[in-house]
CSV table of C-alpha atoms and ligand atoms in Angstrom, one decimal:
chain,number,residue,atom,x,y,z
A,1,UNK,CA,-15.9,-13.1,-1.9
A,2,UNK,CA,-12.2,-13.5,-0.3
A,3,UNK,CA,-9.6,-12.5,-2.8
A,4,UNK,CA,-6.1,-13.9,-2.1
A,5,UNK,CA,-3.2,-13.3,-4.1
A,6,UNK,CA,0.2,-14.6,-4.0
A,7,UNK,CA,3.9,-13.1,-5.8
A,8,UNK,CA,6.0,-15.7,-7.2
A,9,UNK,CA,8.8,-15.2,-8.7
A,10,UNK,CA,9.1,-16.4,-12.4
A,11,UNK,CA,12.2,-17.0,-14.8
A,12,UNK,CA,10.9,-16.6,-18.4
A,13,UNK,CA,13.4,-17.6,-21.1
A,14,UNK,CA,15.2,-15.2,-23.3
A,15,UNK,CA,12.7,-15.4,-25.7
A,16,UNK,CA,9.8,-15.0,-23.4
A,17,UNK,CA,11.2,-12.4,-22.0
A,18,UNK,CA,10.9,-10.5,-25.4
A,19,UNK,CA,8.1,-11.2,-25.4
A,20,UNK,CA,7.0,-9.8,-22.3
A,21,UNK,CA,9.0,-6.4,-22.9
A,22,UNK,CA,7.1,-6.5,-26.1
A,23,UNK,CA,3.7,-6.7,-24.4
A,24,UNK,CA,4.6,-4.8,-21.8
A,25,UNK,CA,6.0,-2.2,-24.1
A,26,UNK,CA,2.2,-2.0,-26.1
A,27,UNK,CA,0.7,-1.5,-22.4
A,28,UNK,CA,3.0,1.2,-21.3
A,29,UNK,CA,2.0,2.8,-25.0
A,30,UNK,CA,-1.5,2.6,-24.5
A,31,UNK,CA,-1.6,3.8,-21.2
A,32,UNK,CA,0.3,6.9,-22.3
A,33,UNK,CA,-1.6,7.2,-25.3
A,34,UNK,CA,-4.6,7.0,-23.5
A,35,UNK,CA,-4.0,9.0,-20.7
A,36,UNK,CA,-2.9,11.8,-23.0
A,37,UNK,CA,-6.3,11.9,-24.9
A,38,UNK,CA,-8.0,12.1,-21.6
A,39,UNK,CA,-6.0,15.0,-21.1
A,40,UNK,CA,-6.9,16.7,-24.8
A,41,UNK,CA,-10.1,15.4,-24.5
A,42,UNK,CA,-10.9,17.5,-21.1
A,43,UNK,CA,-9.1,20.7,-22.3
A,44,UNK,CA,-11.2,20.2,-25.2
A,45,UNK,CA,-14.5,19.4,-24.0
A,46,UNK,CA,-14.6,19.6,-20.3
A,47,UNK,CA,-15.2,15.8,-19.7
A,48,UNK,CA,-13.0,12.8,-19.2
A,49,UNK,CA,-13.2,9.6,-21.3
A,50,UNK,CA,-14.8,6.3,-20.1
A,51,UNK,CA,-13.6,3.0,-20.2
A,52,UNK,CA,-15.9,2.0,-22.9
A,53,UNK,CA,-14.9,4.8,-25.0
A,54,UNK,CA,-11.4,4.2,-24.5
A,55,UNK,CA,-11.8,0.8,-25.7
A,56,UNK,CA,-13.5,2.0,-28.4
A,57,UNK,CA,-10.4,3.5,-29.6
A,58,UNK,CA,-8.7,0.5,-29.5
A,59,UNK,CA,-10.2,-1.4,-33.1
A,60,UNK,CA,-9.4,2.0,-35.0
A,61,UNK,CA,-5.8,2.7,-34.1
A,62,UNK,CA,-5.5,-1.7,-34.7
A,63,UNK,CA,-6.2,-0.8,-38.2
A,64,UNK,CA,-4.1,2.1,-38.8
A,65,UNK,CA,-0.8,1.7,-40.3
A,66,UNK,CA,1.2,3.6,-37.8
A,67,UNK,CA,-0.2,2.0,-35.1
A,68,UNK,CA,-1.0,-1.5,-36.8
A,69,UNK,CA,1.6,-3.3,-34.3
A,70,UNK,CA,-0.6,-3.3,-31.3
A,71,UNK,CA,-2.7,-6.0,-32.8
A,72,UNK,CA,0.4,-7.8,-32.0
A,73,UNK,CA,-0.6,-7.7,-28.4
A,74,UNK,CA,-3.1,-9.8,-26.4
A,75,UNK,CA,-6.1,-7.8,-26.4
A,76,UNK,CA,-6.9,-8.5,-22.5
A,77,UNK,CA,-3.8,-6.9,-21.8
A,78,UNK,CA,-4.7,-3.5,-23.2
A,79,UNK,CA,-8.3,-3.6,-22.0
A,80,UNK,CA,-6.9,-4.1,-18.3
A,81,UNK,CA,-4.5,-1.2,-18.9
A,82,UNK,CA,-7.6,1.1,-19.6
A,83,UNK,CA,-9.5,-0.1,-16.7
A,84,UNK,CA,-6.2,0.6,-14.4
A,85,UNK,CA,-6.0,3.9,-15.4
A,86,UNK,CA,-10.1,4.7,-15.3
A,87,UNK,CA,-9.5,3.7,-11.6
A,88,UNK,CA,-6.1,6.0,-11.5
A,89,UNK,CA,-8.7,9.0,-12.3
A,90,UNK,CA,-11.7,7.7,-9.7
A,91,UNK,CA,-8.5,7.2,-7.6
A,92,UNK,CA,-7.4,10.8,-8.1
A,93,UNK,CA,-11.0,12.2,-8.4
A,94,UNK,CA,-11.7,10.7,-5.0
A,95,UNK,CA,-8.9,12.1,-3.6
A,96,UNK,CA,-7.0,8.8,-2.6
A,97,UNK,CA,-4.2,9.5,-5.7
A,98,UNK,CA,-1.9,11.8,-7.3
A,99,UNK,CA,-3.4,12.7,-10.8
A,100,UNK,CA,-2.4,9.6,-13.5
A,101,UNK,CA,1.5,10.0,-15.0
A,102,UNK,CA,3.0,8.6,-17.9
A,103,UNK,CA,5.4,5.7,-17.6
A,104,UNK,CA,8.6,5.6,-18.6
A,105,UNK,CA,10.9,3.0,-20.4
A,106,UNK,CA,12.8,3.2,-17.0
A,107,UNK,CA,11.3,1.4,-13.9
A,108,UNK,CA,8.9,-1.3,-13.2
A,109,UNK,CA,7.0,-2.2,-16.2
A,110,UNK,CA,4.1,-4.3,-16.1
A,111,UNK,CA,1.3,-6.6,-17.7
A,112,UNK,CA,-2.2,-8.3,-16.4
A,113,UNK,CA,-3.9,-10.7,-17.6
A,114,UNK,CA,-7.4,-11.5,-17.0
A,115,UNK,CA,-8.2,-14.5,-18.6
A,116,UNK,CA,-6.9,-18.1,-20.5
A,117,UNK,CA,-4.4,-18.0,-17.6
A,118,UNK,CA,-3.6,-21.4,-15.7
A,119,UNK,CA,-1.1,-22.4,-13.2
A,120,UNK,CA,0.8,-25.5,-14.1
A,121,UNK,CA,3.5,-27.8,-12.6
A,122,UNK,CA,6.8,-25.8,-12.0
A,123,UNK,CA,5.1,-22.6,-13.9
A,124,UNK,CA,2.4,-20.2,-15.1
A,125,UNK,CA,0.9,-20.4,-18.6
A,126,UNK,CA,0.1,-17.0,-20.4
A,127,UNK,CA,-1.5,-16.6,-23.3
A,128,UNK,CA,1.4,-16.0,-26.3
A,129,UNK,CA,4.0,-16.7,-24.3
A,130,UNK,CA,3.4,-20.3,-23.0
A,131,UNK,CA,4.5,-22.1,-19.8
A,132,UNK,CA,7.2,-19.6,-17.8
A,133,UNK,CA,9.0,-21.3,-15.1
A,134,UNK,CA,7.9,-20.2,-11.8
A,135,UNK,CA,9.0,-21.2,-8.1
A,136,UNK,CA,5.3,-21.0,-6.5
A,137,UNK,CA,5.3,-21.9,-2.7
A,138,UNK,CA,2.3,-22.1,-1.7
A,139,UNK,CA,-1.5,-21.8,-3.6
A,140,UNK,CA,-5.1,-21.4,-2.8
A,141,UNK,CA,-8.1,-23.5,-4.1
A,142,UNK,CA,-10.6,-21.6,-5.9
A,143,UNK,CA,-10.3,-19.3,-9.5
A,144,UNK,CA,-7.2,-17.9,-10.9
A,145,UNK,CA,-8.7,-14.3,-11.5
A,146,UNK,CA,-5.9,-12.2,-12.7
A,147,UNK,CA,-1.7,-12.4,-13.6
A,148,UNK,CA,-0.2,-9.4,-13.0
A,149,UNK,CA,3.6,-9.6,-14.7
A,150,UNK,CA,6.1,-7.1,-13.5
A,151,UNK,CA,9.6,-6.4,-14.0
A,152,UNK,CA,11.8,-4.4,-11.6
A,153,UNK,CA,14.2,-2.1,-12.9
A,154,UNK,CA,17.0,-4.5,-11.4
A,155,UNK,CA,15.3,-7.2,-14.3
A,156,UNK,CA,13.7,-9.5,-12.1
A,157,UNK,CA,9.9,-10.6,-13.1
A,158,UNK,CA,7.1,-11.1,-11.2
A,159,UNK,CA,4.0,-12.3,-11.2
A,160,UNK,CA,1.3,-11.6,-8.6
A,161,UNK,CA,-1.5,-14.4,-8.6
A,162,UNK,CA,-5.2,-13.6,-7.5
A,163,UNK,CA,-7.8,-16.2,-6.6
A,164,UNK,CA,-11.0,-15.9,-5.8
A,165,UNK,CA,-11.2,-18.3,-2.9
A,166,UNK,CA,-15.0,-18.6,-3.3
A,167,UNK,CA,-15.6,-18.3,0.3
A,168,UNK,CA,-18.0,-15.9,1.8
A,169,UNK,CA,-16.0,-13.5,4.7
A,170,UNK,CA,-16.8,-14.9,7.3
A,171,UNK,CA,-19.1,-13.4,10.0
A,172,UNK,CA,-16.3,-11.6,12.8
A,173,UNK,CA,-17.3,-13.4,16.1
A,174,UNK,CA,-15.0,-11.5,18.7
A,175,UNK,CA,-14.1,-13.6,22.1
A,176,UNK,CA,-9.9,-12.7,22.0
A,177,UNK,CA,-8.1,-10.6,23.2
A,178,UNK,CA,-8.3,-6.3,22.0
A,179,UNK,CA,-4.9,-5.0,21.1
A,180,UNK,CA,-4.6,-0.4,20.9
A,181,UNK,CA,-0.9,0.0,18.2
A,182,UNK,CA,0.6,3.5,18.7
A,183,UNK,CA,3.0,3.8,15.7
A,184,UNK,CA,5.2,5.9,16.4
A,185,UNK,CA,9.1,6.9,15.2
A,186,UNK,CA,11.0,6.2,17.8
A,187,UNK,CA,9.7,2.8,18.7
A,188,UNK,CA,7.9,1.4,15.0
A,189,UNK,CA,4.8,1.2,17.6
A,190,UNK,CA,3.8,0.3,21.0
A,191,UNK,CA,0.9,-2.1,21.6
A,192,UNK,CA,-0.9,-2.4,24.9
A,193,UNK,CA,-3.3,-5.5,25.2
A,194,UNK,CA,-5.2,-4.9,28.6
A,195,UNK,CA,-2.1,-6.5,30.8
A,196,UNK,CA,1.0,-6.3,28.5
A,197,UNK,CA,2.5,-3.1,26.9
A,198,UNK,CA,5.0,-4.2,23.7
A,199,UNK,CA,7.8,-2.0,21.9
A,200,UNK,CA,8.9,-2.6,18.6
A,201,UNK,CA,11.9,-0.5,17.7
A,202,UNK,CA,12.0,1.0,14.2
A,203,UNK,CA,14.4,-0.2,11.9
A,204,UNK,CA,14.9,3.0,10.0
A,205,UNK,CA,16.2,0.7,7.1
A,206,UNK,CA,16.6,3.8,4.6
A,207,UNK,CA,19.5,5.8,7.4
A,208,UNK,CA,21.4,2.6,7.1
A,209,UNK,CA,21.3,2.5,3.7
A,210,UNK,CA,21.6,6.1,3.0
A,211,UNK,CA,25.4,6.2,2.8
A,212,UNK,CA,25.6,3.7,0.3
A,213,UNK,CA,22.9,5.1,-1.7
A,214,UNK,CA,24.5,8.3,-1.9
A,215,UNK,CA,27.3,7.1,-3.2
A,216,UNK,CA,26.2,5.4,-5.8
A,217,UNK,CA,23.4,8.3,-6.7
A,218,UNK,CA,26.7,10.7,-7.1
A,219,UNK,CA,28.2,7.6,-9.5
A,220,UNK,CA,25.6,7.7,-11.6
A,221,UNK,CA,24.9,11.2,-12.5
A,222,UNK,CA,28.3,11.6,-13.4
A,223,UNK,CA,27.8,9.0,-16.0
A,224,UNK,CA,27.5,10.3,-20.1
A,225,UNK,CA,23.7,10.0,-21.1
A,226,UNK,CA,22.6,6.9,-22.4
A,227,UNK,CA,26.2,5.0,-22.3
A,228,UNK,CA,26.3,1.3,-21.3
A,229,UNK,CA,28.2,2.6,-17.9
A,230,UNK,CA,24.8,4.5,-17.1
A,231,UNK,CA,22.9,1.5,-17.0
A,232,UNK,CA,24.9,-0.6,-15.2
A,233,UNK,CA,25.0,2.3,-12.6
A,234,UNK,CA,21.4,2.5,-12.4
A,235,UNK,CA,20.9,-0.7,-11.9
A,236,UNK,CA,23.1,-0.3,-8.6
A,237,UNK,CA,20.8,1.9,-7.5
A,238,UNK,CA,17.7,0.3,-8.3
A,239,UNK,CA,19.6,-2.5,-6.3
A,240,UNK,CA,19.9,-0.7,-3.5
A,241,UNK,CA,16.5,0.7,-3.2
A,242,UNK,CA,15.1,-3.1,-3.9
A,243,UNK,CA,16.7,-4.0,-0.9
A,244,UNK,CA,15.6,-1.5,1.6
A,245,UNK,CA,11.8,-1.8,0.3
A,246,UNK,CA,12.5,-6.2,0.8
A,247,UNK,CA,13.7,-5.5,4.2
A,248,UNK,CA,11.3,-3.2,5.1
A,249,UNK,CA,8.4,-5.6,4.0
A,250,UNK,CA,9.7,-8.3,5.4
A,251,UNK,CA,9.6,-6.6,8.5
A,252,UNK,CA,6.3,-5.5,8.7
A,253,UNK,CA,5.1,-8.9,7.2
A,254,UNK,CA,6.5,-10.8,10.6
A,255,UNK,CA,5.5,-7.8,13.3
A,256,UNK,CA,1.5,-7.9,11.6
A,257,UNK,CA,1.4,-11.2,11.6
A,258,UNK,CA,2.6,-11.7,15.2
A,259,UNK,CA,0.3,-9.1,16.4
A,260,UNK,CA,-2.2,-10.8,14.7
A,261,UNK,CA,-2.0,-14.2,15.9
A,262,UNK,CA,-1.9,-13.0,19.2
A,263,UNK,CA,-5.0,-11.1,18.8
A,264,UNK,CA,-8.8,-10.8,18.0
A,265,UNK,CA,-9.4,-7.4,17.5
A,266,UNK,CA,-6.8,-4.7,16.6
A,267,UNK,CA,-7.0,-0.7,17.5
A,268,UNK,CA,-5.0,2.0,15.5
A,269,UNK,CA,-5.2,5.4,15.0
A,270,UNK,CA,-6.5,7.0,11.4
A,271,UNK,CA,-3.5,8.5,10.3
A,272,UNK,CA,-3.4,11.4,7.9
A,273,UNK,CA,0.1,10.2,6.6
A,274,UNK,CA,-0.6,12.4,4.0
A,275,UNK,CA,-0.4,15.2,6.0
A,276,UNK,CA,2.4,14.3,8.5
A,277,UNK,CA,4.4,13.8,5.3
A,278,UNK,CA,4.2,17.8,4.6
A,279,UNK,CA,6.3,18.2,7.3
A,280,UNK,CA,9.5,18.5,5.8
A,281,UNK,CA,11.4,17.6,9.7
A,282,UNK,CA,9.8,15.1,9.6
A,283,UNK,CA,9.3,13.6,6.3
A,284,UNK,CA,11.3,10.8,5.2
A,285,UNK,CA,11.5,9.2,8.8
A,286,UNK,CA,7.5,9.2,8.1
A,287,UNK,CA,7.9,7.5,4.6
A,288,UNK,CA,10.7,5.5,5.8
A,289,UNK,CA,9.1,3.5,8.4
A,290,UNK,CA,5.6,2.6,6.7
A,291,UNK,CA,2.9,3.1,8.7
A,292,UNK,CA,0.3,2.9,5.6
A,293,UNK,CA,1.6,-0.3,4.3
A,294,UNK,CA,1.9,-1.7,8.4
A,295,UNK,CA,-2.0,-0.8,8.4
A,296,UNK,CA,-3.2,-2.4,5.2
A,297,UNK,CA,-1.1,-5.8,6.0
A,298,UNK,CA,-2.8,-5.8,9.6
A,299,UNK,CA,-6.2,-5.6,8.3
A,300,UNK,CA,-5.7,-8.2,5.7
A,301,UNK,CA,-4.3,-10.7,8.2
A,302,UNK,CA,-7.2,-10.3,10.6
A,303,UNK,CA,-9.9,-10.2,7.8
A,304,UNK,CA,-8.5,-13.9,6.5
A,305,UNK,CA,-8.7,-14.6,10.3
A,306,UNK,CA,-12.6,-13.4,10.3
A,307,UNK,CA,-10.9,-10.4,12.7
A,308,UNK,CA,-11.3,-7.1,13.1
A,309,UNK,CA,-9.5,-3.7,12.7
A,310,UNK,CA,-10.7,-0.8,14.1
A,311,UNK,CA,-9.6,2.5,13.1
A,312,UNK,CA,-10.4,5.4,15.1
A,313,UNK,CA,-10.5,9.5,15.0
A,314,UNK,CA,-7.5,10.5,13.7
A,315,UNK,CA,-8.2,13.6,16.2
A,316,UNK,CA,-8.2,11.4,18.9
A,317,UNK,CA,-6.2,13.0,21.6
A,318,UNK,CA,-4.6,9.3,22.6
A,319,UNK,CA,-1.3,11.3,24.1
A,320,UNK,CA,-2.6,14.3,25.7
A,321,UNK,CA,-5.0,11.7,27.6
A,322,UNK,CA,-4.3,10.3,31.2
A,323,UNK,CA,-5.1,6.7,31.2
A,324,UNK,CA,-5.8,6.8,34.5
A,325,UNK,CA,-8.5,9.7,35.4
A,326,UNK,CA,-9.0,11.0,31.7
A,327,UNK,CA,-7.6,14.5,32.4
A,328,UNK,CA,-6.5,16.2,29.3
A,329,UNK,CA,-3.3,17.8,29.0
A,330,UNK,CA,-3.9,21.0,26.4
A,331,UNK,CA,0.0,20.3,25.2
A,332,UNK,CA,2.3,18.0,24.9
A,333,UNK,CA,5.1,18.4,23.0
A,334,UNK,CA,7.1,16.3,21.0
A,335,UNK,CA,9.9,15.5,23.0
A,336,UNK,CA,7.8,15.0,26.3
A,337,UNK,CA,8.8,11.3,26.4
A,338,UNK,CA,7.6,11.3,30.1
A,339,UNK,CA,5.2,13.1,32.0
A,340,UNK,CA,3.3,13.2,35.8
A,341,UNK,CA,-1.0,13.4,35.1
A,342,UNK,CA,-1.6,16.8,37.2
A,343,UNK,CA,-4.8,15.5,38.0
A,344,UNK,CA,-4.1,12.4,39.6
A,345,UNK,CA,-0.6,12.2,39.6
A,346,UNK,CA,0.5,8.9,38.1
A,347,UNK,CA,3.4,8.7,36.1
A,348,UNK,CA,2.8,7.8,32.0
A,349,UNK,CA,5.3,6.6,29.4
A,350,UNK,CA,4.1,9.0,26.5
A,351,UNK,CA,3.7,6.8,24.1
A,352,UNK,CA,2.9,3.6,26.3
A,353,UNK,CA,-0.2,5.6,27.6
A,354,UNK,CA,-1.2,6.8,24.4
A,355,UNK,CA,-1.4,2.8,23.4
A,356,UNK,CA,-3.7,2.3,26.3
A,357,UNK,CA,-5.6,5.4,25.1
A,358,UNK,CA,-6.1,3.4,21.7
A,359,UNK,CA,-7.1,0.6,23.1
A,360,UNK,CA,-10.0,1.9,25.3
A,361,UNK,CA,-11.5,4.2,22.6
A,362,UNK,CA,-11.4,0.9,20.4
A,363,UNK,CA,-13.2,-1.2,23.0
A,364,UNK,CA,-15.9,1.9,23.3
A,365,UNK,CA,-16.6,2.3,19.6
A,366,UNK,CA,-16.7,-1.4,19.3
A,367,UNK,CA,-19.5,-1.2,22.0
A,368,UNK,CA,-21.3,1.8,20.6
A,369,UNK,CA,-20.9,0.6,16.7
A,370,UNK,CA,-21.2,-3.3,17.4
A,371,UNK,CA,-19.2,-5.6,15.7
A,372,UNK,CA,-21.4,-6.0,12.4
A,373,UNK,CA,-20.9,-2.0,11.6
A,374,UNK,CA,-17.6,-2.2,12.2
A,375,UNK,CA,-16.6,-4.7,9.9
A,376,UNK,CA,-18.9,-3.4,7.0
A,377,UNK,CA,-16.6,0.1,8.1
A,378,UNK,CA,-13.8,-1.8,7.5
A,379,UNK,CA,-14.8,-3.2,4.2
A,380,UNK,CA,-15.4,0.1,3.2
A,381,UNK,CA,-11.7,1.4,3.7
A,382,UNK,CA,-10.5,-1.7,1.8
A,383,UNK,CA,-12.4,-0.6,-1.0
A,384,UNK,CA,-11.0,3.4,-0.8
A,385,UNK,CA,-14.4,4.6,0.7
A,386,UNK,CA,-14.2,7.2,3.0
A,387,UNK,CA,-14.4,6.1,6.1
A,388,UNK,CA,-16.4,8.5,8.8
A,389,UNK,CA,-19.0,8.1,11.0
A,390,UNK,CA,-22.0,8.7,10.1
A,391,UNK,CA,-23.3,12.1,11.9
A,392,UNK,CA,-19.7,14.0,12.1
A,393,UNK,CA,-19.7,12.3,15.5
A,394,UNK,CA,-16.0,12.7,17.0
A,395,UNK,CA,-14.0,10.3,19.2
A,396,UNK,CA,-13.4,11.9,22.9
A,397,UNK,CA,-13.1,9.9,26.1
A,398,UNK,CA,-15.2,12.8,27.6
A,399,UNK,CA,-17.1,15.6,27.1
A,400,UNK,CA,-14.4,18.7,25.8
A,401,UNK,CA,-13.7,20.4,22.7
A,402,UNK,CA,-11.9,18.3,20.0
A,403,UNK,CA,-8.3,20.2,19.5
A,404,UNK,CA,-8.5,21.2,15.5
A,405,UNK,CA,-4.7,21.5,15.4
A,406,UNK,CA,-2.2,19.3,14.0
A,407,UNK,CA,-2.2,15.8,16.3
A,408,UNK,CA,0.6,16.3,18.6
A,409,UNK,CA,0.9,12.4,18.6
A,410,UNK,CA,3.4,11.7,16.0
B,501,ZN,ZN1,-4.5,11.2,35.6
């Protein structure tokens, strides 16, 4: 089954809005609630909670007096909440996720809904709160699974529509063209298609921003606790940082979708972002430019195309690599832009070569996988599942050790 969803902005009326700070407010309760007897119930017992236990909860504190309001509340909402957060703990168990936190008054709040919903002329109908006005742009046919309401901290709603398209995936039939993406930081990434080699230069959208945003960081904490003043002087801020992250997305929406219209099959590189983010040099350029987010809207594009992303060894060494002859350079530092192959002397771009690098390895897994495995291997990193081959077997162009070390390639 295809899943598509769409974000639409919506304008509910004053009252509606209550409304939805009212259920939103029960949500946010229960998932703190919730999460907090997890957390008694493990120091307690050793084990975690269900879902169905959870929601088992739910009828008893209805009926109690202190707690009697939630009944208020569309019951669909608060059984979503609980399934969020039993997938915040697999998340964490798994090791995808930070452990669960509780949510605050402050920041986005949220609400889904997972059924009586319908999309109407010039809005979206939700249970209790009726018809809100929406702007929607564009829709898909098939069954309007879940509304996910959200408010930013700037008080702007939201609400993210997923269909199930009823269509099967379809099978990946692969005639096109094979593009190999470096990401990098001082170009966004460099893609080599067989004849062309691409830049795209990175926007670095927080550094231009980051003046600002200090500013008005320093404004805010001199601000009395809990004054009118404070508000307004988060809300700058929240401005600000709403801005950058549109921007940002924006960007990466255009460059995936160009690359993938130009494209059948795409190669990257299995980042440990994760990792690279631990180094504190290098840090927010890493969380600034988005690599993670660049991935997932790349592999969505070419699934809805019946495409293909391939990810490969994230111990690949794509830029100590000659493209040429395969000789492997044991280092190259960071700021080696530039280099001469001592083996058979051509000339590389770093980062340019390590593209082509990509590329190959891509085509050769592709070849040694075929197309079907690599597809369900992608489907399988959509849904979080670790995503290894089978065997330990390690990506090399040729026959050497596989460096254990940090990748140089950043
Ligand atoms: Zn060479």
């Amino acid at each position: 089954m295809l899943y598509r969803a769409i974000k639409v902005r919506i304008y509910p009326s004053s009252e509606q809005s209550q409304k939805l700070t009212q259920v939103m407010g029960c949500a946010r309760w229960w998932w703190n609630y919730a999460l907090n007897l997890c957390n008694e119930t493990y120091q307690q017992t050793g084990k975690g909670l269900s879902q169905v236990a959870l929601n088992q909860v739910l009828p008893k504190l209805k009926k109690s007096e202190e707690t009697g309001w939630l009944k208020e509340c569309y019951s669909q909402v608060l059984q979503s909440t609980t399934l969020n957060l039993t997938k915040a703990f697999k998340n964490f168990f798994e090791k995808r996720a930070k452990y669960p936190r509780f949510k605050f008054y402050h920041g986005k709040q949220c609400c889904q809904y997972t059924q009586n919903c319908q999309v109407v002329e010039n809005g979206v109908k939700i249970p209790q709160v009726g018809v809100i006005k929406a702007s929607i742009h564009r829709l898909f046919d098939g069954q309007l699974k879940t509304v996910t309401i959200t408010k930013t901290p700037t008080r702007k709603y939201y609400a993210s529509l997923l269909f199930d398209t009823e269509q099967e995936t379809s099978e990946v039939v692969l005639t096109g063209k094979v593009v190999g993406i470096y990401l990098g930081l001082k170009d966004f990434c460099i893609t080599h298609d067989g004849s062309k080699t691409a830049k795209y230069a990175n926007p670095k959208y927080h550094q231009k921003h980051q003046k600002n945003l200090a500013r008005k960081q320093a404004k805010l904490a001199r601000k009395k606790k809990g004054s009118i003043s404070r508000q307004k002087a988060r809300k700058l801020v929240a401005r600000i940082h709403e801005r950058i992250s549109n921007t940002r997305q924006d960007f990466l929406h255009k460059l995936s979708r160009k690359i993938v219209n130009d494209n059948q099959v795409v190669v990257v590189e299995n980042l440990n972002i994760k990792g690279m983010v631990c180094n504190h040099k290098l840090a927010k350029a890493i969380s600034d430019v988005g690599w993670g987010r660049f991935v997932n809207f790349l592999d969505y594009k070419l699934q809805q195309k019946g495409c293909l992303l391939v990810e490969i060894d994230r111990w690949f060494p794509s830029s100590k690599t000659c493209c040429n002859c395969l000789y492997q350079m044991s280092e190259m530092p960071l700021d080696m832009r530039e280099w001469n192959c001592p083996s058979c002397g051509t000339h590389h771009d770093r980062d340019e070569n390590a593209s082509k690098n990509i590329r190959t390895e891509g085509i050769r897994q592709l070849s040694v996988l075929g197309t079907r495995t690599a597809a369900v291997r992608a489907a399988s990193r959509r849904e979080g599942g670790e995503v290894r081959p089978k065997g330990g077997r390690k990506s090399v162009l040729r026959h050497s050790p596989v460096s254990k070390d940090a990748p140089t390639s950043v």
